[in-house]
Structure formats: C-alpha cells, structure tokens
Coordinates of C-alpha atoms and ligand atoms in Angstrom, one line a residue:
M4 CA 14.2 19.5 -45.0
P5 CA 15.5 17.6 -48.0
S6 CA 12.8 14.8 -49.2
L7 CA 13.3 11.2 -49.9
L8 CA 12.6 8.2 -51.6
L9 CA 12.8 4.6 -51.1
R10 CA 13.6 2.6 -54.0
N11 CA 13.8 -1.0 -54.5
A12 CA 13.3 -2.2 -50.7
R13 CA 11.9 -5.1 -49.4
I14 CA 10.5 -3.2 -46.8
Y15 CA 9.2 -5.3 -43.1
T16 CA 7.2 -3.6 -40.8
A17 CA 4.6 -4.2 -37.8
V18 CA 0.9 -3.2 -38.0
D19 CA -0.4 -0.8 -35.7
E20 CA -4.1 -1.3 -34.9
G21 CA -3.5 1.4 -32.5
R22 CA -2.8 -0.3 -29.9
A23 CA 0.2 -3.1 -28.6
S24 CA 0.4 -5.5 -30.7
A25 CA -0.8 -9.0 -28.7
G26 CA -1.6 -12.5 -29.4
I27 CA -1.4 -13.7 -33.3
S28 CA -1.3 -10.1 -33.6
Q29 CA 2.1 -9.5 -32.8
G30 CA 2.9 -12.1 -36.0
K31 CA 1.2 -10.9 -38.4
I32 CA 3.7 -8.0 -40.2
A33 CA 3.4 -5.9 -44.2
M34 CA 6.0 -6.9 -45.8
W35 CA 6.6 -5.7 -50.1
D36 CA 9.0 -7.6 -52.0
H37 CA 9.3 -4.1 -54.5
G38 CA 8.4 -1.4 -51.9
A39 CA 8.8 2.2 -51.6
L40 CA 8.9 4.7 -48.9
L41 CA 8.1 8.6 -50.0
C42 CA 8.9 11.0 -47.2
K43 CA 8.8 14.6 -46.3
D44 CA 9.9 17.2 -43.6
G45 CA 11.3 14.5 -41.3
R46 CA 7.5 11.6 -41.9
I47 CA 6.2 9.3 -44.3
V48 CA 4.1 10.0 -47.3
A49 CA 3.6 7.1 -48.3
I50 CA 4.5 3.0 -48.5
G51 CA 3.6 -0.6 -50.0
A52 CA 4.2 -1.3 -53.5
E53 CA 7.2 0.6 -55.2
S54 CA 4.7 1.1 -58.7
E55 CA 1.9 2.3 -56.2
V56 CA 4.5 5.1 -54.5
L57 CA 5.3 6.2 -57.7
A58 CA 1.7 6.2 -59.0
R59 CA 0.6 8.1 -56.2
R60 CA 3.7 10.5 -56.3
A61 CA 2.6 11.7 -60.1
E62 CA -1.0 12.0 -59.3
A63 CA -0.1 14.0 -56.5
G64 CA 1.8 16.8 -58.3
P65 CA 5.5 18.1 -58.8
G66 CA 5.1 19.4 -55.4
A67 CA 3.9 17.3 -54.4
A68 CA 7.5 15.0 -52.3
G69 CA 9.1 18.4 -51.7
H70 CA 9.3 22.0 -52.1
G71 CA 8.6 21.2 -55.7
S72 CA 12.5 19.0 -56.0
A73 CA 12.7 15.8 -56.6
P74 CA 12.9 13.7 -53.8
E75 CA 16.5 12.2 -52.8
E76 CA 16.2 8.5 -54.8
I77 CA 17.9 5.5 -53.1
D78 CA 18.1 2.2 -54.2
C79 CA 17.2 -0.4 -51.4
K80 CA 18.4 -2.9 -53.8
G81 CA 20.2 -6.1 -51.3
R82 CA 18.8 -4.8 -48.9
C83 CA 15.9 -5.0 -46.6
V84 CA 14.1 -1.4 -44.5
I85 CA 12.1 -2.0 -41.4
P86 CA 10.9 0.8 -39.0
G87 CA 14.2 2.6 -36.1
F88 CA 14.5 0.1 -32.9
V89 CA 13.1 1.4 -30.1
D90 CA 14.8 0.5 -26.7
P91 CA 12.5 1.0 -24.3
H92 CA 14.2 0.3 -21.1
T93 CA 18.2 1.0 -20.6
H94 CA 19.9 2.5 -17.3
L95 CA 22.3 4.3 -20.0
C96 CA 23.0 7.0 -17.5
F97 CA 26.2 6.1 -15.7
V98 CA 29.4 6.6 -15.8
R99 CA 31.5 2.9 -16.0
P100 CA 31.2 -0.8 -16.6
R101 CA 31.3 -3.0 -12.7
E102 CA 33.5 -5.6 -15.4
K103 CA 34.8 -6.7 -11.7
E104 CA 31.0 -7.5 -10.8
F105 CA 30.3 -9.1 -13.6
L106 CA 33.6 -11.7 -13.0
A107 CA 32.4 -12.3 -9.3
R108 CA 29.3 -13.2 -10.5
L109 CA 30.9 -15.6 -12.8
D110 CA 32.5 -17.2 -10.0
G111 CA 29.0 -17.5 -8.0
A112 CA 28.5 -13.9 -6.4
E113 CA 24.6 -13.4 -6.2
Y114 CA 23.1 -10.2 -8.1
L115 CA 21.4 -9.5 -4.7
D116 CA 23.9 -10.4 -2.1
I117 CA 26.6 -8.1 -4.4
L118 CA 23.4 -5.0 -3.6
K119 CA 23.2 -5.8 0.2
A120 CA 26.8 -6.0 0.6
G121 CA 27.2 -1.9 -0.5
G122 CA 28.1 -2.8 -4.6
G123 CA 26.3 -2.7 -7.4
I124 CA 23.6 -0.5 -8.0
L125 CA 25.4 1.9 -5.1
A126 CA 28.8 1.4 -6.2
S127 CA 27.1 3.3 -9.1
V128 CA 25.5 5.9 -7.1
E129 CA 28.6 6.8 -6.0
S130 CA 30.9 7.7 -9.5
V131 CA 27.5 9.0 -10.7
R132 CA 27.2 11.7 -7.3
A133 CA 31.1 12.1 -7.9
A134 CA 31.0 12.5 -11.2
S135 CA 30.5 16.3 -12.5
E136 CA 27.3 16.9 -15.1
E137 CA 29.6 17.0 -18.2
E138 CA 31.4 14.3 -17.4
L139 CA 28.2 12.0 -16.7
F140 CA 26.9 13.8 -20.6
S141 CA 29.9 12.9 -22.1
A142 CA 29.7 9.0 -21.0
T143 CA 26.2 8.6 -21.2
R144 CA 26.6 10.1 -25.3
E145 CA 29.3 8.0 -26.3
R146 CA 26.8 5.1 -25.5
A147 CA 24.1 6.8 -26.8
L148 CA 25.6 6.9 -30.2
S149 CA 27.0 3.6 -30.1
A150 CA 23.0 2.8 -29.8
V151 CA 22.3 4.2 -33.2
R152 CA 25.0 2.0 -34.5
M153 CA 23.5 -0.3 -33.3
G154 CA 20.4 1.6 -35.2
T155 CA 18.1 2.3 -32.2
T156 CA 16.2 5.5 -33.4
T157 CA 14.0 6.2 -29.7
I158 CA 15.3 5.5 -26.1
E159 CA 14.0 5.5 -22.9
I160 CA 16.8 6.1 -20.4
K161 CA 15.9 6.0 -16.8
S162 CA 17.0 7.4 -13.3
G163 CA 18.0 5.5 -10.5
Y164 CA 22.6 6.0 -10.4
G165 CA 21.7 9.3 -7.8
L166 CA 19.6 8.6 -4.9
S167 CA 19.0 11.5 -4.1
T168 CA 17.4 14.7 -5.0
E169 CA 19.8 16.2 -6.8
A170 CA 21.3 13.7 -8.0
E171 CA 18.6 12.1 -9.7
L172 CA 18.0 15.8 -10.9
K173 CA 21.6 15.8 -12.0
Q174 CA 21.1 12.5 -14.2
L175 CA 17.8 13.9 -15.0
R176 CA 18.9 16.9 -16.9
V177 CA 21.8 15.0 -18.6
I178 CA 18.7 12.5 -20.3
H179 CA 16.9 15.1 -21.6
R180 CA 20.6 16.6 -23.3
V181 CA 21.0 13.4 -24.4
G182 CA 17.7 13.9 -26.5
R183 CA 18.7 17.7 -28.0
E184 CA 22.2 16.0 -28.6
T185 CA 22.2 13.3 -30.4
P186 CA 19.6 12.2 -32.7
L187 CA 17.8 9.7 -30.6
S188 CA 14.4 10.8 -29.6
V189 CA 14.6 10.2 -25.1
V190 CA 12.1 9.0 -22.7
P191 CA 13.2 9.7 -19.7
S192 CA 12.3 7.9 -16.6
F193 CA 12.7 8.9 -12.6
L194 CA 13.2 5.4 -11.1
G195 CA 15.1 7.1 -7.9
A196 CA 13.5 4.0 -6.4
H197 CA 16.0 1.8 -7.8
A198 CA 17.9 1.2 -4.4
V199 CA 17.8 2.6 -0.5
P200 CA 20.8 4.9 -0.6
A201 CA 23.6 4.3 1.7
E202 CA 23.1 6.4 4.0
M203 CA 19.5 5.3 4.9
R204 CA 20.7 1.6 4.8
G205 CA 18.0 -0.2 7.2
R206 CA 15.4 2.9 6.8
A207 CA 13.6 2.2 3.4
E208 CA 10.3 3.8 4.2
D209 CA 12.2 6.6 5.2
Y210 CA 13.7 6.5 2.1
V211 CA 10.5 6.1 0.4
D212 CA 9.0 8.8 2.2
L213 CA 11.7 11.3 0.9
L214 CA 10.6 9.8 -2.7
T215 CA 7.0 10.8 -2.4
V216 CA 7.3 13.8 -0.3
E217 CA 10.0 15.3 -2.4
M218 CA 11.5 13.2 -5.1
I219 CA 9.2 12.7 -6.8
P220 CA 7.0 16.6 -7.1
E221 CA 10.7 17.9 -7.7
V222 CA 10.7 15.9 -10.9
A223 CA 7.4 16.6 -11.9
R224 CA 8.1 20.2 -11.2
Q225 CA 11.3 21.0 -13.5
G226 CA 8.8 18.0 -15.7
L227 CA 11.8 16.0 -16.0
A228 CA 10.2 12.8 -16.3
R229 CA 7.6 11.7 -18.1
F230 CA 7.8 7.7 -15.7
C231 CA 8.3 6.5 -13.0
D232 CA 10.2 3.1 -12.0
V233 CA 10.6 0.6 -8.9
F234 CA 12.8 -2.0 -9.1
C235 CA 10.9 -3.7 -6.4
E236 CA 12.4 -6.8 -5.7
E237 CA 13.2 -8.6 -2.0
G238 CA 15.2 -6.9 0.3
V239 CA 14.7 -3.4 -2.7
F240 CA 11.5 -2.4 -2.5
S241 CA 8.2 -4.6 -1.4
V242 CA 4.8 -4.4 -3.2
G243 CA 4.0 -1.9 -1.0
Q244 CA 6.7 0.3 -1.1
S245 CA 6.2 0.5 -4.6
R246 CA 2.4 0.7 -4.6
R247 CA 2.9 4.3 -2.4
I248 CA 5.6 5.1 -5.0
L249 CA 3.9 4.7 -7.7
E250 CA 1.1 6.0 -6.9
A251 CA 2.3 9.4 -5.6
A252 CA 3.8 9.1 -9.2
R253 CA 0.2 8.7 -10.9
G254 CA -0.8 11.6 -8.4
V255 CA 1.8 14.1 -10.0
G256 CA 1.3 12.8 -13.8
M257 CA 3.6 10.0 -14.1
H258 CA 3.0 7.3 -16.5
L259 CA 4.0 4.2 -14.2
K260 CA 6.1 1.3 -15.7
I261 CA 8.0 -1.8 -12.6
H262 CA 10.8 -3.9 -12.6
A263 CA 9.0 -6.6 -11.5
D264 CA 9.7 -10.3 -10.6
E265 CA 12.7 -10.1 -12.1
L266 CA 14.5 -12.1 -9.4
H267 CA 11.5 -14.1 -7.4
D268 CA 7.8 -13.2 -8.0
T269 CA 6.7 -10.8 -5.0
G270 CA 4.2 -10.0 -7.0
G271 CA 5.0 -7.2 -9.2
A272 CA 3.1 -8.3 -12.0
G273 CA -0.1 -8.1 -10.6
L274 CA 1.0 -5.2 -9.2
A275 CA 1.7 -3.7 -12.8
A276 CA -2.0 -5.0 -13.9
E277 CA -3.9 -3.3 -10.6
L278 CA -2.1 0.0 -11.5
H279 CA -2.9 0.0 -15.1
A280 CA 0.9 0.2 -15.4
V281 CA 2.1 1.2 -19.0
S282 CA 4.4 -1.6 -18.9
A283 CA 6.5 -4.6 -16.5
E284 CA 9.2 -5.3 -16.9
H285 CA 12.2 -8.3 -16.5
L286 CA 9.5 -10.4 -15.5
L287 CA 12.3 -14.0 -15.2
A288 CA 10.3 -15.2 -12.5
A289 CA 6.1 -13.7 -13.0
S290 CA 3.7 -16.5 -12.3
D291 CA 0.7 -16.8 -14.0
Q292 CA -1.4 -15.1 -12.1
G293 CA 0.5 -12.1 -12.7
L294 CA 0.9 -12.5 -16.0
R295 CA -2.9 -13.0 -16.3
A296 CA -3.7 -9.8 -14.5
M297 CA -1.0 -8.3 -16.9
A298 CA -3.0 -9.5 -20.0
A299 CA -6.2 -9.1 -19.3
T300 CA -6.0 -5.7 -18.8
G301 CA -3.3 -4.4 -21.6
V302 CA 0.0 -4.1 -19.3
V303 CA 3.6 -4.9 -22.1
A304 CA 5.8 -7.0 -20.7
V305 CA 9.0 -5.6 -21.5
L306 CA 11.6 -8.8 -22.1
L307 CA 15.5 -7.9 -21.3
P308 CA 17.4 -11.1 -22.8
S309 CA 20.7 -10.3 -22.1
T310 CA 20.1 -10.0 -18.9
A311 CA 19.1 -13.1 -18.2
Y312 CA 22.3 -14.2 -20.5
S313 CA 24.7 -12.0 -18.1
M314 CA 23.0 -12.8 -15.1
R315 CA 23.3 -16.7 -16.5
K316 CA 19.1 -16.7 -15.8
P317 CA 16.6 -18.9 -17.1
F318 CA 15.0 -16.7 -20.0
A319 CA 11.5 -15.3 -19.7
R320 CA 8.9 -16.7 -20.8
G321 CA 8.2 -15.4 -23.6
R322 CA 6.5 -17.5 -26.2
A323 CA 4.5 -18.5 -23.3
M324 CA 3.1 -14.7 -22.7
I325 CA 2.7 -14.3 -26.1
D326 CA 0.2 -17.4 -26.6
M327 CA -1.3 -15.8 -23.6
S328 CA -1.9 -12.3 -25.0
L329 CA 0.6 -10.6 -23.6
P330 CA 2.2 -8.1 -25.8
V331 CA 5.6 -8.3 -26.2
A332 CA 8.1 -6.5 -26.5
I333 CA 12.2 -6.4 -26.0
A334 CA 14.6 -4.2 -25.0
T335 CA 18.7 -4.0 -24.0
D336 CA 18.7 -3.0 -20.8
C337 CA 21.9 -1.4 -21.3
N338 CA 23.7 -0.8 -17.5
P339 CA 26.9 -1.0 -15.6
G340 CA 26.0 -4.4 -14.6
S341 CA 23.1 -6.6 -15.3
S342 CA 23.2 -6.0 -18.9
C343 CA 26.2 -3.7 -20.6
T344 CA 25.2 -3.7 -24.0
E345 CA 23.2 -1.1 -25.9
S346 CA 22.9 -4.2 -28.8
M347 CA 19.4 -4.2 -29.7
P348 CA 20.2 -6.6 -32.5
F349 CA 22.0 -9.2 -30.0
A350 CA 18.7 -8.6 -28.0
F351 CA 16.2 -9.6 -31.0
G352 CA 18.4 -12.8 -31.6
L353 CA 18.6 -14.2 -28.2
A354 CA 14.5 -13.3 -28.2
V355 CA 14.9 -15.2 -31.3
M356 CA 17.1 -18.1 -29.9
Q357 CA 16.1 -18.4 -26.5
M358 CA 12.5 -17.6 -25.4
R359 CA 11.4 -18.6 -28.9
L360 CA 9.9 -15.3 -31.1
S361 CA 9.0 -15.7 -33.9
I362 CA 11.0 -13.3 -36.3
A363 CA 8.1 -11.2 -37.2
E364 CA 6.7 -11.5 -33.9
A365 CA 10.2 -10.0 -32.2
L366 CA 10.6 -7.2 -34.6
T367 CA 7.0 -6.3 -33.6
A368 CA 8.6 -6.4 -30.1
A369 CA 12.0 -4.7 -31.2
T370 CA 9.8 -1.3 -32.4
L371 CA 5.5 -1.3 -32.4
N372 CA 5.7 -3.1 -28.7
A373 CA 8.4 -1.5 -27.3
A374 CA 7.5 1.9 -29.0
Y375 CA 3.8 1.2 -27.4
A376 CA 6.0 0.5 -23.8
V377 CA 7.2 4.4 -23.5
G378 CA 3.7 6.1 -25.4
L379 CA 5.4 6.9 -28.5
G380 CA 3.0 3.8 -30.6
R381 CA 1.2 6.1 -32.4
E382 CA 4.7 8.4 -33.4
C383 CA 6.9 5.7 -34.1
G384 CA 7.3 1.9 -34.1
S385 CA 5.8 0.9 -37.3
L386 CA 6.2 2.8 -41.0
A387 CA 3.0 4.0 -41.5
P388 CA 2.0 7.7 -43.3
G389 CA 2.7 10.5 -40.7
K390 CA 4.9 8.6 -38.2
S391 CA 8.0 10.0 -37.7
A392 CA 10.5 8.8 -41.0
D393 CA 12.9 6.7 -38.0
F394 CA 14.0 3.2 -40.4
L395 CA 16.9 1.0 -40.9
L396 CA 18.6 -1.0 -43.8
L397 CA 20.0 -4.0 -43.3
D398 CA 22.8 -5.7 -44.8
G399 CA 20.4 -9.1 -45.7
E400 CA 17.0 -9.9 -47.5
T401 CA 14.8 -10.3 -44.4
P402 CA 14.9 -9.1 -40.4
A403 CA 15.9 -12.3 -39.7
I404 CA 18.9 -11.5 -40.6
L405 CA 19.5 -9.8 -36.6
A406 CA 19.0 -12.9 -35.2
F407 CA 21.2 -15.2 -38.3
R408 CA 24.6 -13.1 -37.5
A409 CA 25.2 -13.9 -33.8
G410 CA 27.4 -11.4 -32.4
M411 CA 27.5 -8.9 -35.9
S412 CA 25.4 -6.1 -36.2
P413 CA 23.8 -5.9 -39.8
V414 CA 22.0 -2.7 -40.0
A415 CA 23.9 -0.7 -42.9
E416 CA 22.6 2.1 -42.5
V417 CA 20.0 5.1 -40.4
F418 CA 17.4 7.1 -40.7
K419 CA 16.1 9.0 -38.4
A420 CA 13.0 11.5 -39.5
G421 CA 14.0 11.4 -43.1
T422 CA 17.9 11.9 -42.1
R423 CA 20.2 10.0 -42.2
V424 CA 22.3 10.0 -39.1
W425 CA 24.5 6.3 -39.4
P426 CA 26.9 6.2 -41.0
E427 CA 27.2 10.1 -41.1
R428 CA 28.7 11.6 -44.6
K429 CA 31.8 12.3 -45.0
R430 CA 32.6 16.0 -44.0
T431 CA 34.0 17.5 -46.9
Ligands
NIG5 O1 17.0 -3.8 -14.7 N1 17.5 -4.7 -11.6 C1 17.2 -3.6 -11.6 N2 18.6 -2.9 -12.0 C2 19.1 -3.1 -13.4 C3 20.2 -3.5 -13.6 C4 20.8 -2.4 -11.8 C5 22.6 -2.5 -12.1 O2 22.7 -4.0 -11.8 O3 23.7 -1.5 -12.4 C6 18.2 -3.9 -15.1 O4 18.9 -5.8 -14.5
FE6 FE1 16.7 -2.1 -15.8

C-alpha cells in the first residue's frame, strides 16, 4: 500500500486519553500550524510539527515510509486537516424519505400520533419489507456514498425497519454489505425494538417475547450486530420492556445503546446508566438526575441536533451536559422521517450554534467521542500513531469553517485508511 505524507498542514485533532473525553478535556484539542502527517499501510505513523516528522522519517531510513520508495506528498497549503467524521447514530438502511409526513408535521401533526396511526416508522417498515435485498442495498449505498462526500469515514447503521426476524436479518445483511462495498467502516446495530409491528398492534409484550426469544438470539448466532438499541419512549417501549430487551441482548454478547428520553422523560437516561450502556441517544427531555447517573457511569451522550431541527423541538442541552462532565458525541440520526440528512457538517454547525458547544468540543464530539460511542475509540476518531489514517482536508483555516459555511460542505478531500476516497481519482 502506498505511503503518504501531508505537509504544510494546519492539523486539528481531539486527544485520545483512552476513553471518551468529558468536561474540560472535551474542549482540549491538539493543533499544529505547520504540521505533517505520515501514513503507511493505511495507518498513521507520525504526526506533529513538520520539522519533527521529517527528522523522524530521516532517522528511520529510506524504507521507513513505504516499500523503499518515497511517500506520495500532499501540500495542504490553505487547508486544514481533521480526523474523518464518525457518525455514531444512523438509520441509513431504508427505501425512501417520508416527505409528506414532514409536511404534515410542519402543519402541526405530532410524530408519535403519526406512528400511532400506523404511519411514521411503520410506513418505512412496509416499504423495506416490500423491497428486494438488492433494491434496499442500492438505496442504502447511495446514502452511504453521500455521507462519505460529507466527510464521514466510519458510520453506525441500525436495522429497525423490518420488525420481523426475516426482514431485520435482510436489513442487517445489507448493512454489512455497505461496509464491504463502500469506503466506510460500518458498525451494525440491531434495532428490532424500534416499534411494535402493525400485525402485533396492542400486543407489545408478545413482541418483546419475540425479540428476546427468537430475534436477538438469531441475530447473535449469525454475528450480524455489534450493538442492540431500543426506542424507549412513551407509547413505544417502556423502561421495563427496554430493560428486558437489552438484558437479553447483553446475554448474547451485544453492546447496548438506547434511544432515551427523546420526546418524554421516561427514565431512559437512568436505564442507560443502570445497564452500563455504551451510549444513550437524543436526550432532549432527559432529567438532570438521569444525566448525572450517565455521567457517573461514563455513558456517552449521543446528541442529534438535526433531529431537533427537523422536528422543531428545543435542542438537547449539550452545553449543560458538557458542564456536567458527560462525554458528548454528535450524529446525524439520518433516517426517512425525523432527520433526513447524511451531513455531519450540518450536525456540527447546529451543535456549535444551537447547543453552544465550542468548535473544539464539537470536533471532539464528531470524531473521538463518536468513535467511543460505537466502540472504536482505539481504532479511529483522532489522529495519532497506530490509528487508521482517516482524515479530511477542509477548505478553510480551522474547523470553525464547518459551522461558518452554513448549509455548505467545506470538505474538500476525504481519506480512508490512507487512500483518497473522495473526490475519486479520474479513470484514464
Ligand atoms: O432516532 N426516534 C426514533 N427513531 C428515529 C426516527 C425513525 C423514523 O422516524 O423513521 C430517530 O429519530
Ligand atoms: Fe435514531
């Protein structure tokens, strides 16, 4: 694999201290004004002031940066370098967006009422069940590639539009295939507990039985999901039902996530702390008590600002959470209903402007803390020797450009494991 040397670079990266950064640490990032980054075989070999990196390379001898050959050099003048985005919460695997529902919500319809009436998530379930595996893959792949263009290099993707063993397995197979056939590293999560399917309406307990007795064991047997997630919400799954589901998942080796306290405070944040979930997501309505319990157990708060935007809801209290020493990550929540965007730059801008995160805190949220939220903190999320060489060149002097160029993407080039994956090189 070719080796690569970025020179003349303004480099900004979160600093990995072995866990998601919380409190004051979340706002402390490393930067080099005239830096260099040396990569070999898809990994970062050295990073720092350009003079130091070049001296280290010279000391190591001619073969140090490749198979005896000089590395390809990129002059980063006028651009800044940051780690590739890790999007730690998406529902990317669907057929089509529910635009009419968005219009209805703008006219005052409530998200949970639409679901209760058989629309919302259940409308997406119908189309996912009806789609062939190939159709579902092709729609998901398109969205995955648009995420890459926006700077995402690692992504979590949930199932949850199948709600039957067969259809959930189909989604999970598609999600794995996206990991094989796009530049993205994909983290698959099982979200069979996204809603009670139409055919079991009014029989939530029976569906929880199906999840715990049949679906979760089968997903685990086929090794198709790293995480299990639950939509813990009034009228969807109660705290008690969520606990049963998540304990069953933990019993077969899955790690845990929870859609917690999105629209009502049902105690989801507290449940995440009790079960030592890796992360709890949304948290718009979470109580201080729930958040403090999360902080005490190190649960990552994954905030989804583009969902609050698209639902016209007050944003989660990101500033207060950081001040409470909760590690905060941000994600797109890309889905066909409540947040129809693959753009991490958009989530970044909203986190800074609406949740009042500093640029440094938002950078940590979109990279390092996001990587810890999907269990990949040691592999990616910051620029450090040994980590995957996943990074972006931004058209700007600092990462602030991500918030400043609102509605635009300043992502000029995307590198995954040391290879440029966007823009693609022209074939000759
Ligand atoms: O995270 N809140 C539940 N699930 C998704 C939305 C899914 C959908 O509306 O299709 C979310 O916002
Ligand atoms: Fe979600």
